[in-house]
Tab-separated table of N, CA, C and O in Angstrom:
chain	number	residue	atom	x	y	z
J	1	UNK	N	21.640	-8.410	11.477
J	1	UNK	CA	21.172	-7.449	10.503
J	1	UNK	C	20.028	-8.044	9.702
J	1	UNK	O	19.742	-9.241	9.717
J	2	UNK	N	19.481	-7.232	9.093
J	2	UNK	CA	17.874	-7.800	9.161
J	2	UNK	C	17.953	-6.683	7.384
J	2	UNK	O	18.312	-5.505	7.373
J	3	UNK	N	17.616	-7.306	6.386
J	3	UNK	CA	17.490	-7.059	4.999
J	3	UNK	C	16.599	-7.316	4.391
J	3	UNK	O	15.861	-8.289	4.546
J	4	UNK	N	16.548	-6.736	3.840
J	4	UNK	CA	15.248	-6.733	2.603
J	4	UNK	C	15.349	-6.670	1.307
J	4	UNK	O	15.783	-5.687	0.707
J	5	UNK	N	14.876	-7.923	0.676
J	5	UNK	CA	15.203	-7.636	-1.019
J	5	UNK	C	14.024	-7.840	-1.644
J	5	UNK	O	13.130	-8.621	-1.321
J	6	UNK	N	14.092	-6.808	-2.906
J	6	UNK	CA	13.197	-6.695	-3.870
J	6	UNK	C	13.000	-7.917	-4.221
J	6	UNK	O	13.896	-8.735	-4.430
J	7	UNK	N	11.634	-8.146	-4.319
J	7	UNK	CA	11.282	-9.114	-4.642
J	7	UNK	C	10.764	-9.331	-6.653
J	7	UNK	O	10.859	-10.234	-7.484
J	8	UNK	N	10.249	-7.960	-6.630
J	8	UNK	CA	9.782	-7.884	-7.741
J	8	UNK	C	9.965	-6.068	-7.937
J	8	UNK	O	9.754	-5.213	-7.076
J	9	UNK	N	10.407	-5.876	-9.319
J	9	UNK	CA	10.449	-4.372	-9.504
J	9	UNK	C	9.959	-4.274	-10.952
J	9	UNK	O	10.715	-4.114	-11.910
J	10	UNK	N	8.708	-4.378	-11.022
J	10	UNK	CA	7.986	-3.752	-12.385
J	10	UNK	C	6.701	-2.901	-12.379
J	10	UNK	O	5.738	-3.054	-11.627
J	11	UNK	N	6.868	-1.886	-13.443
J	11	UNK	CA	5.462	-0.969	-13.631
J	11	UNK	C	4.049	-2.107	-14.353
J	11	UNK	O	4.202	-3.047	-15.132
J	12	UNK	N	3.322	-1.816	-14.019
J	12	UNK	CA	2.311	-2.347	-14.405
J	12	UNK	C	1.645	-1.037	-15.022
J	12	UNK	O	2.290	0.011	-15.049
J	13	UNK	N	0.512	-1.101	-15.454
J	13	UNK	CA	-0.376	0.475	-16.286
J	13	UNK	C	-1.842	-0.452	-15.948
J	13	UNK	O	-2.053	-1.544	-16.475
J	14	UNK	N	-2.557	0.050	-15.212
J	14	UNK	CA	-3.590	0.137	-14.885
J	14	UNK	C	-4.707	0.738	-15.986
J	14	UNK	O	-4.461	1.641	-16.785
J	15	UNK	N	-6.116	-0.034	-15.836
J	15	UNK	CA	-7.205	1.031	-16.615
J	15	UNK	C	-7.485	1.932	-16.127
J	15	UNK	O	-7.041	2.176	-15.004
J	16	UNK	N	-8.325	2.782	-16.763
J	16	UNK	CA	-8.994	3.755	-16.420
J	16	UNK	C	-10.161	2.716	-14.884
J	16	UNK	O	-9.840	2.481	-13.719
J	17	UNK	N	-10.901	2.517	-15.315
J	17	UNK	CA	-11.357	1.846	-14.728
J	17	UNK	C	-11.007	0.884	-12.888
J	17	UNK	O	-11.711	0.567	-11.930
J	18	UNK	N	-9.331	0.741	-13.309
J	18	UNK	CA	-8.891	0.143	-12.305
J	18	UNK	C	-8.191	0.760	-11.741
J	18	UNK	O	-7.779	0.303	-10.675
J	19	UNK	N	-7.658	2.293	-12.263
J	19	UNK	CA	-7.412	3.315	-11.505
J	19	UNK	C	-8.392	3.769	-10.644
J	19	UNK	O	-8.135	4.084	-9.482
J	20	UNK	N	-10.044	3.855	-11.369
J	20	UNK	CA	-10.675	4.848	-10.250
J	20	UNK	C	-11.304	4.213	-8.936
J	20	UNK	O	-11.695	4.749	-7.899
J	21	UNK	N	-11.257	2.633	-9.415
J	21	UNK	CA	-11.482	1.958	-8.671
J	21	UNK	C	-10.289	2.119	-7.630
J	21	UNK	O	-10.887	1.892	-6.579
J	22	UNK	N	-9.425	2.285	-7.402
J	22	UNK	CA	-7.807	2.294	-6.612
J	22	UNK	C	-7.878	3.612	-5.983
J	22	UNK	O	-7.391	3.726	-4.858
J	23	UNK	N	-8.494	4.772	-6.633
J	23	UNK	CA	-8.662	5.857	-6.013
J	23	UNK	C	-9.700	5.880	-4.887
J	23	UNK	O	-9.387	6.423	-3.827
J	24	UNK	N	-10.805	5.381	-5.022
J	24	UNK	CA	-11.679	4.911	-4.648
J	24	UNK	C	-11.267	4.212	-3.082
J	24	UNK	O	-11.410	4.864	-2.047
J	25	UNK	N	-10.750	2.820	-3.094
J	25	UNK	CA	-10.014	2.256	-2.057
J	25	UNK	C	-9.545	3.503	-1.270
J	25	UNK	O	-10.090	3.977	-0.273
J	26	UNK	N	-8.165	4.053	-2.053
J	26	UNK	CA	-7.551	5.008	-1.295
J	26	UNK	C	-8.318	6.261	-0.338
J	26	UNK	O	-7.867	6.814	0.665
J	27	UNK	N	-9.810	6.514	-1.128
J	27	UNK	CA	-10.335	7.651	-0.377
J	27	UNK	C	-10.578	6.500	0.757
J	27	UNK	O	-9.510	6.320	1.342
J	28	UNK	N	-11.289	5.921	1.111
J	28	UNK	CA	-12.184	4.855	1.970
J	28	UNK	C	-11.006	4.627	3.229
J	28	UNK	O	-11.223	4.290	4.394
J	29	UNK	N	-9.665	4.940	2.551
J	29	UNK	CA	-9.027	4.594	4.156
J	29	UNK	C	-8.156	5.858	4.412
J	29	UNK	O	-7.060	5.705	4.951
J	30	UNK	N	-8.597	7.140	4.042
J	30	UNK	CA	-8.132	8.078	3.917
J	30	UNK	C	-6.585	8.096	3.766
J	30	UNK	O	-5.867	8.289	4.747
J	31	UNK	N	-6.209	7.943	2.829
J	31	UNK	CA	-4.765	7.811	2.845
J	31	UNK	C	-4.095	9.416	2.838
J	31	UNK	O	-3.202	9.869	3.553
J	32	UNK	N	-4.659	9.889	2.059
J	32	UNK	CA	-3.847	11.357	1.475
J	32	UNK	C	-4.200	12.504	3.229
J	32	UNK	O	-4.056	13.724	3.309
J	33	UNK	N	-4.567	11.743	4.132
J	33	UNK	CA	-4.691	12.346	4.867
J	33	UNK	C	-4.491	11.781	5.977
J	33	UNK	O	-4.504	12.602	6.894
J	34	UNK	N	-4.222	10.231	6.459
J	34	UNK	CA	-3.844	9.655	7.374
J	34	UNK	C	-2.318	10.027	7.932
J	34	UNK	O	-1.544	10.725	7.277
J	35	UNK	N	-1.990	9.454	9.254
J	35	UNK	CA	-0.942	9.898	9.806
J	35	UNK	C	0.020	8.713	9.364
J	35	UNK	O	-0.163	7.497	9.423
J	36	UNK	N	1.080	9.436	8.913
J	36	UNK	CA	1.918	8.570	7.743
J	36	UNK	C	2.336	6.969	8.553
J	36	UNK	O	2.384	5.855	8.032
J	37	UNK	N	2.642	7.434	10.214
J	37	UNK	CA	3.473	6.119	10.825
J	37	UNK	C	2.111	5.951	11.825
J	37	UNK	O	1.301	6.776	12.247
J	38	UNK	N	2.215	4.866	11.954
J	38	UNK	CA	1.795	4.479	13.071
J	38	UNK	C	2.381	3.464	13.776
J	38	UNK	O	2.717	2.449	13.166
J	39	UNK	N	2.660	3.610	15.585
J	39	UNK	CA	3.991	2.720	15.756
J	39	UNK	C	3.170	1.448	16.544
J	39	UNK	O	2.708	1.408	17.684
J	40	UNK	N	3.181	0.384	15.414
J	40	UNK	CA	2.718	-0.872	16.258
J	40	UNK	C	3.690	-1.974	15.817
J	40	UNK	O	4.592	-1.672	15.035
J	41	UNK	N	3.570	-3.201	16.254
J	41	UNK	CA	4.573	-4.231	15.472
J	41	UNK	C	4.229	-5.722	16.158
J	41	UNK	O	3.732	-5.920	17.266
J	42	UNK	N	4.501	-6.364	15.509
J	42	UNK	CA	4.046	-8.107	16.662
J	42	UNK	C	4.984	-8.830	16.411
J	42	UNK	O	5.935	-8.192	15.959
J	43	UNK	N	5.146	-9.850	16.497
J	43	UNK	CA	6.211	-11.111	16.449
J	43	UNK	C	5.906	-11.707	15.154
J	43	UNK	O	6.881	-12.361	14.783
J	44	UNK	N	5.218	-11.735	14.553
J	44	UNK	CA	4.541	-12.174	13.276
J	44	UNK	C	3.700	-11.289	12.541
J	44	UNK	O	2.786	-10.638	13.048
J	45	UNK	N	3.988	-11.277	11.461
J	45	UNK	CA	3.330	-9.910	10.130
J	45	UNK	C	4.382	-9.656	9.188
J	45	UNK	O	5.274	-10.375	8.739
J	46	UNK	N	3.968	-8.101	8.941
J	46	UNK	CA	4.428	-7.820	8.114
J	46	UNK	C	4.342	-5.954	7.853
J	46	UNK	O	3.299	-5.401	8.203
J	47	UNK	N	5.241	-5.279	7.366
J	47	UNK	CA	5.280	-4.217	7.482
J	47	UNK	C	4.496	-3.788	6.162
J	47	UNK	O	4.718	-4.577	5.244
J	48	UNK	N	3.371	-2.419	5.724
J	48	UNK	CA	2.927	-2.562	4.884
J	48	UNK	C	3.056	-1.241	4.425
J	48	UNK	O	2.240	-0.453	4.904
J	49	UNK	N	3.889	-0.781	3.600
J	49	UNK	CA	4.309	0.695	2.873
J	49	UNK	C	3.366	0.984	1.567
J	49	UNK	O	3.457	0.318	0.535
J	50	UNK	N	2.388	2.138	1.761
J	50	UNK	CA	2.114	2.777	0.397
J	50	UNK	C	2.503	4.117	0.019
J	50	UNK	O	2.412	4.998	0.873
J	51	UNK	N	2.947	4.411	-1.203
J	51	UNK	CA	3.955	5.728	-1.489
J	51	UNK	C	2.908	5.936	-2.541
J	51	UNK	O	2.379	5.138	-3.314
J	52	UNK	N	2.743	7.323	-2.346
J	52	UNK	CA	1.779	8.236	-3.434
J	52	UNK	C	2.254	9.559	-4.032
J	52	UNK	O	2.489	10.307	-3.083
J	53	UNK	N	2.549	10.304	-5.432
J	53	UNK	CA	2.748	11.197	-5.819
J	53	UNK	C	2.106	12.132	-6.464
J	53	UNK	O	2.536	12.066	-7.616
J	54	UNK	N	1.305	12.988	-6.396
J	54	UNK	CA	0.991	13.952	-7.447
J	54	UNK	C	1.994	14.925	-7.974
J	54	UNK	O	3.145	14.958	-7.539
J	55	UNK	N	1.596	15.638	-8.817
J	55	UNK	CA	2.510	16.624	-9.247
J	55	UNK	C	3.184	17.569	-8.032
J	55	UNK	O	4.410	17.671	-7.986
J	56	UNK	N	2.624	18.020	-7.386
J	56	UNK	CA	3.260	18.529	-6.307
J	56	UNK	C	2.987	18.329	-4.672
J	56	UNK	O	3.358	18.961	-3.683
J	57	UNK	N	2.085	17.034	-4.885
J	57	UNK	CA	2.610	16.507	-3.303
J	57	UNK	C	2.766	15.094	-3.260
J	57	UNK	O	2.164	14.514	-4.164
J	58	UNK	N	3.600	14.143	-2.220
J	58	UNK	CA	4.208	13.063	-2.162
J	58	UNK	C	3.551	12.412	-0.662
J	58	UNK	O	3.344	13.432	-0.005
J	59	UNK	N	3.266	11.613	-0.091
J	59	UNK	CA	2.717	10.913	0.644
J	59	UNK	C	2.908	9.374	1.152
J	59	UNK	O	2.556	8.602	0.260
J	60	UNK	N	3.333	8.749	2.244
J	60	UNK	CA	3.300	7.230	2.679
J	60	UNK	C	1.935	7.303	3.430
J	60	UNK	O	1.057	8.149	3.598
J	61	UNK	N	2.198	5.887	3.838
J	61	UNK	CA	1.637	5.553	5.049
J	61	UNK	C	2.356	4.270	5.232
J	61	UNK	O	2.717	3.609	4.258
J	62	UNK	N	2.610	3.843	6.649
J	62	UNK	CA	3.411	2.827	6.726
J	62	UNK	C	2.411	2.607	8.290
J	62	UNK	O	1.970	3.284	9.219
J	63	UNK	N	2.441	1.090	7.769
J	63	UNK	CA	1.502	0.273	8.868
J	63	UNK	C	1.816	-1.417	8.879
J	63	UNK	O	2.162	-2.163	7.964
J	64	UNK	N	1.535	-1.683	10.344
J	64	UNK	CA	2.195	-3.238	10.697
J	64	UNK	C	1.099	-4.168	10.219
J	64	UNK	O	0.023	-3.617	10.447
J	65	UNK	N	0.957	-5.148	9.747
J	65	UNK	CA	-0.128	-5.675	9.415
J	65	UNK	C	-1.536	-5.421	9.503
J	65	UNK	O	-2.219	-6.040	10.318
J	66	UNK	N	-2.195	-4.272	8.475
J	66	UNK	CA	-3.276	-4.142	8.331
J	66	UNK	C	-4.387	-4.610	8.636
J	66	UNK	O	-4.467	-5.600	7.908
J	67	UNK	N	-5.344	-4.555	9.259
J	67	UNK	CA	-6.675	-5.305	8.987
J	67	UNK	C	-7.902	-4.011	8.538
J	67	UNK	O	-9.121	-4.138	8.659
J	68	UNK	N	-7.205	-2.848	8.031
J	68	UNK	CA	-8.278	-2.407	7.626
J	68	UNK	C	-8.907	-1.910	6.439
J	68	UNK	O	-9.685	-2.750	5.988
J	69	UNK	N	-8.860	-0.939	5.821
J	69	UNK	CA	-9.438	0.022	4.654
J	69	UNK	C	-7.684	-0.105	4.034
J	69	UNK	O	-7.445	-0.860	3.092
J	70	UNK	N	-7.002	0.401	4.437
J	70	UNK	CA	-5.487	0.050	3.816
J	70	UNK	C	-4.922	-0.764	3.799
J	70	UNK	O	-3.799	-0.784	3.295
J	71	UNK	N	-5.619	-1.986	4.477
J	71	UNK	CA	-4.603	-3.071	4.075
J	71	UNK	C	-6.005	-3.700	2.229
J	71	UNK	O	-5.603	-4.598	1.490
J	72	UNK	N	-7.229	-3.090	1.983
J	72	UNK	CA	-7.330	-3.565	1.002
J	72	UNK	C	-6.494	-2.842	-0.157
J	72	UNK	O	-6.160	-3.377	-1.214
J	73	UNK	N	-6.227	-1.571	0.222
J	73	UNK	CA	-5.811	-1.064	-0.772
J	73	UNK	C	-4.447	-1.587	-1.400
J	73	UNK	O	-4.096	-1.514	-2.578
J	74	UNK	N	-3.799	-2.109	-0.370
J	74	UNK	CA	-2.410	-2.982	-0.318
J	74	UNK	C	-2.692	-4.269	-0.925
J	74	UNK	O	-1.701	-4.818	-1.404
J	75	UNK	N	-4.062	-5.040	-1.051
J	75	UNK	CA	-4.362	-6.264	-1.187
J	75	UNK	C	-4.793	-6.077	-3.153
J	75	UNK	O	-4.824	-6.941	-4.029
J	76	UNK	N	-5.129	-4.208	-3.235
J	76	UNK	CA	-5.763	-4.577	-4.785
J	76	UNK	C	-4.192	-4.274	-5.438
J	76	UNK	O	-3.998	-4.472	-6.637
J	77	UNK	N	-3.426	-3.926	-4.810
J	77	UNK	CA	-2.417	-3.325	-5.373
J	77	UNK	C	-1.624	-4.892	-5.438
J	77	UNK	O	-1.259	-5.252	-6.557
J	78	UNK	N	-1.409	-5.637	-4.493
J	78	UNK	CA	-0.791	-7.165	-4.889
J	78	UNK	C	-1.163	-7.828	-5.750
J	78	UNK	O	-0.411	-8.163	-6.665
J	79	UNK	N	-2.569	-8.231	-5.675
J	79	UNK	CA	-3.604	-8.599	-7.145
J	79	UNK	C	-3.458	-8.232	-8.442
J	79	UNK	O	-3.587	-8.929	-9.448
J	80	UNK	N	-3.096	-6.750	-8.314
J	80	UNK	CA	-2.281	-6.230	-9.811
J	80	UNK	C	-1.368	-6.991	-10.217
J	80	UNK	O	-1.334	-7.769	-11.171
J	81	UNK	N	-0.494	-6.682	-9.307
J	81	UNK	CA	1.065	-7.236	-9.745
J	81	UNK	C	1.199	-8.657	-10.233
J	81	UNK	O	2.120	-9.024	-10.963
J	82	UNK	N	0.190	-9.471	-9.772
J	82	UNK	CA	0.668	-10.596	-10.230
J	82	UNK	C	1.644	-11.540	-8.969
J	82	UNK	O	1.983	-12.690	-9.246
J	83	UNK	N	1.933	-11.070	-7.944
J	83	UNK	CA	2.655	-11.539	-6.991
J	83	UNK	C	2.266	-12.979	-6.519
J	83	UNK	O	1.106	-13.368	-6.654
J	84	UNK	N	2.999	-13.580	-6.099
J	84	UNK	CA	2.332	-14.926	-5.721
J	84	UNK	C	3.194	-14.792	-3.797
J	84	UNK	O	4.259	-15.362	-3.557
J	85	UNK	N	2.887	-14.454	-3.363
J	85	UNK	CA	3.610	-14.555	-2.017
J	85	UNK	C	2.477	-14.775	-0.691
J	85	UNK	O	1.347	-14.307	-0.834
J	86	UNK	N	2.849	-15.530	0.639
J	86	UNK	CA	1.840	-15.374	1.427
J	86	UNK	C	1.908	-14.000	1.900
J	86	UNK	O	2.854	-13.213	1.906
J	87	UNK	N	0.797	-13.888	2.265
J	87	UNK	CA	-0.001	-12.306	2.412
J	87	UNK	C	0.248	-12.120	4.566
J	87	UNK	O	-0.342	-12.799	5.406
J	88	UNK	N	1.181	-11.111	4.806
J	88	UNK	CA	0.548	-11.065	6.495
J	88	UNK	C	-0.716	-10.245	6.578
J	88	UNK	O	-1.290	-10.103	7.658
């Protein structure tokens, strides 16, 4: 069996600024419109989940180790947090 634990569970509050910048990212790899799964996987990586809400619509995308437009958006979103972990 194969588990997963939170590593870290806190809100952060973003600027104005570092929101539109984040929106920004997000248009560039079309998220609000990409196909949520895509089925790839390797022996080494890492699985990479982004969850999005507006008032009335909700959105993932889930992808195996990034190398593209979404894996920066995944990379400004770690940088926020403060995380210290190696990156797949």
């Amino acid at each position: 069996d194969r588990k997963a634990s939170i590593v870290l569970n806190e809100t952060k509050k973003l600027s104005e600024i570092e929101w539109n910048k984040f929106e920004k990212i997000l248009e560039d790899c079309s998220f609000w419109t990409s196909q949520p799964c895509v089925e790839s996987y390797g022996l080494d990586g890492s699985r990479w989940i982004i969850e999005g809400h507006f008032k009335n619509k909700y959105w993932f995308v889930n992808r195996w180790s990034p190398k593209d437009n979404f894996r920066k958006a995944g990379l400004y979103l770690i940088n926020k947090s403060g995380l210290k972990e190696k990156i797949y």
